[in-house]
């Protein structure tokens, strides 16, 4: 069974940093593309970042470019999102999501972790 | 950037109704469109990919159609478990979601 479990969320002040993790199991993590998607309270879904299976290709949404860094450790079956210079508008539930092989839609999602940016 | 616009934003319907949600792309995305269902406090769940392909395990009352810039999600006979918010997503050029359509009980 495919499982994605996010962790690392919490309360942080504006300008602060946080590192999210996503632990993967039930599939061959090292061959799959991964993404981060977020959802502000009461709002819709926003794609945040993409990383290819070998980390050679990385993309970011304009809203986080230069502040967030996506990475992965295939030996640990883990995906990460380093978030720096956090802003109020980064408050959201952050989901990790697997990109379907051969296509790019998201077939499995974690349960999400809440990041609250507030003073 | 490709923008995705869903309509309506909210839909009130009864069990057994046929429900249709529309999604329009700001430019052609071929058939690179997915539909997701999300319930409160839960992660999105994939329903449809490549505009009309039903994800394994998803009930056959869900169907998708369209190509280019206009797409629809249809629920042939609404069930109590289907009251939720539905999102379209283009994956032709990066990834963009529609703003969502909330299906409420009438």
XYZ file of C-alpha atoms in Angstrom:
225
model
C 0.000 0.000 0.000
C 1.348 3.411 -0.986
C 1.796 5.701 2.004
C 3.015 9.277 2.205
C 3.382 10.788 5.666
C 4.274 14.457 6.089
C 5.794 15.956 9.209
C 7.553 19.087 10.376
C 4.736 21.595 10.306
C 4.090 24.050 13.102
C 3.936 27.687 14.139
C 6.720 29.960 12.922
C 7.201 33.719 12.925
C 7.339 35.728 9.694
C 10.856 35.608 8.305
C 11.526 32.276 9.962
C 12.349 28.866 8.544
C 10.852 25.397 8.649
C 11.734 22.052 7.077
C 8.991 19.668 6.056
C 9.533 15.956 5.506
C 7.527 13.336 3.654
C 8.197 9.665 4.387
C 7.269 7.335 1.544
C 6.522 3.625 1.645
C 4.768 0.956 -0.381
C 6.372 1.846 -3.716
C 9.787 2.303 -5.321
C 10.401 5.881 -4.198
C 13.685 6.231 -6.082
C 11.996 5.908 -9.486
C 9.091 8.304 -8.902
C 8.678 12.049 -9.312
C 7.410 13.950 -6.283
C 5.669 17.227 -5.600
C 4.601 19.569 -2.829
C 1.131 21.113 -3.002
C -0.349 23.504 -0.461
C -3.785 24.682 0.569
C -4.349 27.861 2.542
C -7.180 27.709 5.097
C -10.515 27.667 3.276
C -8.836 28.074 -0.105
C -7.995 25.932 -3.129
C -4.982 23.866 -4.068
C -1.699 25.416 -5.197
C 1.199 23.455 -6.648
C 4.454 24.462 -4.925
C 7.379 22.400 -6.209
C 8.429 19.352 -8.267
C 11.478 17.110 -8.160
C 12.387 14.328 -10.576
C 13.361 10.862 -9.396
C 17.101 11.570 -9.492
C 16.816 15.230 -8.419
C 18.132 16.402 -11.788
C 15.009 18.437 -12.598
C 13.417 20.799 -10.093
C 10.654 23.361 -10.530
C 9.085 25.933 -8.224
C 5.980 28.059 -8.304
C 6.797 31.750 -8.684
C 5.285 32.404 -5.245
C 8.046 30.404 -3.499
C 10.986 30.642 -5.905
C 14.147 31.762 -4.134
C 12.717 31.000 -0.675
C 11.854 27.279 -0.760
C 14.118 24.349 -1.648
C 12.882 20.879 -2.525
C 15.137 17.866 -2.083
C 14.955 14.122 -1.625
C 16.985 11.264 -0.158
C 16.215 8.117 -2.101
C 18.178 5.979 0.366
C 15.812 7.130 3.110
C 12.652 7.168 0.955
C 12.131 10.756 1.979
C 11.139 14.051 0.385
C 11.867 17.442 1.938
C 10.846 21.069 1.626
C 13.097 23.666 3.202
C 11.099 26.860 3.648
C 12.972 30.087 4.389
C 11.895 33.714 4.724
C 8.371 32.585 5.495
C 5.480 34.983 5.004
C 1.951 35.154 6.392
C 0.646 33.988 3.006
C 2.638 30.742 3.268
C 0.214 29.593 5.981
C -1.319 26.402 4.602
C -1.590 22.668 4.817
C 1.308 21.232 2.817
C 0.808 17.934 1.016
C 3.381 15.752 -0.659
C 2.071 14.013 -3.762
C 3.482 11.397 -6.100
C 3.643 12.146 -9.803
C 2.326 9.319 -11.906
C 5.074 7.665 -13.957
C 4.877 8.601 -17.608
C 2.336 11.315 -16.940
C 2.365 14.156 -14.475
C -0.862 14.031 -12.528
C -0.759 13.240 -8.810
C -1.965 9.747 -7.991
C -1.177 9.534 -4.268
C -1.219 12.245 -1.614
C -0.155 12.399 2.008
C -2.498 13.576 4.763
C -0.805 16.978 4.967
C 1.009 19.007 7.617
C -0.097 22.455 8.762
C 2.299 25.389 8.609
C 1.189 28.553 10.381
C 3.181 31.733 9.878
C 2.213 34.292 12.478
C 3.747 36.633 15.013
C 0.915 30.572 -17.090
C -2.162 28.457 -17.773
C -5.223 29.501 -15.787
C -7.996 27.043 -14.950
C -11.547 28.261 -14.325
C -14.223 26.021 -12.870
C -17.959 26.606 -12.856
C -20.032 26.733 -10.849
C -18.188 27.524 -7.617
C -20.991 25.941 -5.606
C -23.612 23.459 -6.703
C -26.645 22.369 -4.687
C -28.005 18.970 -5.632
C -29.973 16.023 -4.305
C -29.107 12.360 -4.075
C -29.784 10.773 -7.446
C -29.226 13.969 -9.450
C -26.987 14.120 -12.489
C -24.269 16.671 -11.806
C -21.928 18.368 -14.265
C -18.934 20.553 -13.429
C -17.096 22.529 -16.109
C -13.416 23.411 -16.262
C -11.923 25.796 -18.824
C -8.233 26.280 -19.573
C -6.801 29.633 -20.701
C -4.999 27.840 -23.538
C -5.073 24.390 -25.060
C -3.883 21.608 -22.766
C -4.772 18.729 -25.104
C -6.144 16.039 -22.749
C -3.694 16.664 -19.905
C -6.368 17.197 -17.298
C -7.140 15.476 -14.006
C -10.060 15.706 -11.586
C -9.770 15.333 -7.804
C -12.305 15.011 -4.999
C -11.580 16.496 -1.587
C -13.551 16.120 1.615
C -13.070 18.438 4.624
C -9.845 17.754 6.497
C -8.723 15.137 3.983
C -6.224 14.983 1.142
C -7.441 15.217 -2.453
C -8.258 11.930 -4.155
C -7.644 11.308 -7.855
C -10.809 10.520 -9.825
C -10.021 11.061 -13.508
C -6.790 11.508 -15.480
C -6.090 12.311 -19.114
C -9.490 14.028 -19.238
C -11.578 10.866 -19.413
C -9.672 7.915 -17.893
C -11.200 6.622 -14.666
C -8.729 5.945 -11.869
C -8.795 2.386 -10.562
C -11.321 1.910 -7.783
C -13.337 5.031 -8.605
C -17.068 4.333 -9.126
C -18.261 4.320 -12.713
C -20.835 7.041 -11.984
C -17.924 9.459 -12.362
C -16.920 10.341 -15.919
C -14.848 13.005 -17.631
C -14.840 14.447 -21.111
C -13.336 17.204 -23.202
C -10.100 18.245 -24.815
C -8.303 21.428 -25.721
C -9.732 24.086 -23.420
C -13.124 22.773 -22.264
C -13.666 19.844 -19.926
C -16.472 18.394 -17.843
C -16.795 16.099 -14.857
C -20.128 14.317 -14.633
C -21.582 12.358 -11.746
C -24.405 10.329 -13.261
C -26.361 9.728 -10.051
C -25.164 11.662 -7.008
C -24.592 9.539 -3.894
C -24.326 10.692 -0.254
C -20.559 10.036 -0.325
C -20.126 12.423 -3.275
C -20.825 15.641 -1.384
C -17.377 17.197 -1.491
C -15.258 19.767 -3.327
C -13.965 18.917 -6.800
C -10.862 20.351 -8.449
C -9.612 20.159 -12.001
C -5.847 20.263 -12.647
C -3.896 20.823 -15.838
C -0.544 19.080 -16.173
C 0.335 20.161 -19.708
C 2.628 22.968 -18.575
C 3.659 22.732 -14.932
C 0.561 22.288 -12.777
C -2.436 24.502 -12.133
C -5.665 23.770 -10.271
C -9.087 25.235 -10.758
C -10.563 27.131 -7.818
C -12.829 24.227 -6.883
C -16.531 23.373 -7.031
C -18.307 22.556 -3.792
C -21.166 20.087 -4.212
C -23.676 20.672 -1.412
C -26.820 18.921 -0.297
C -29.935 20.666 -1.629
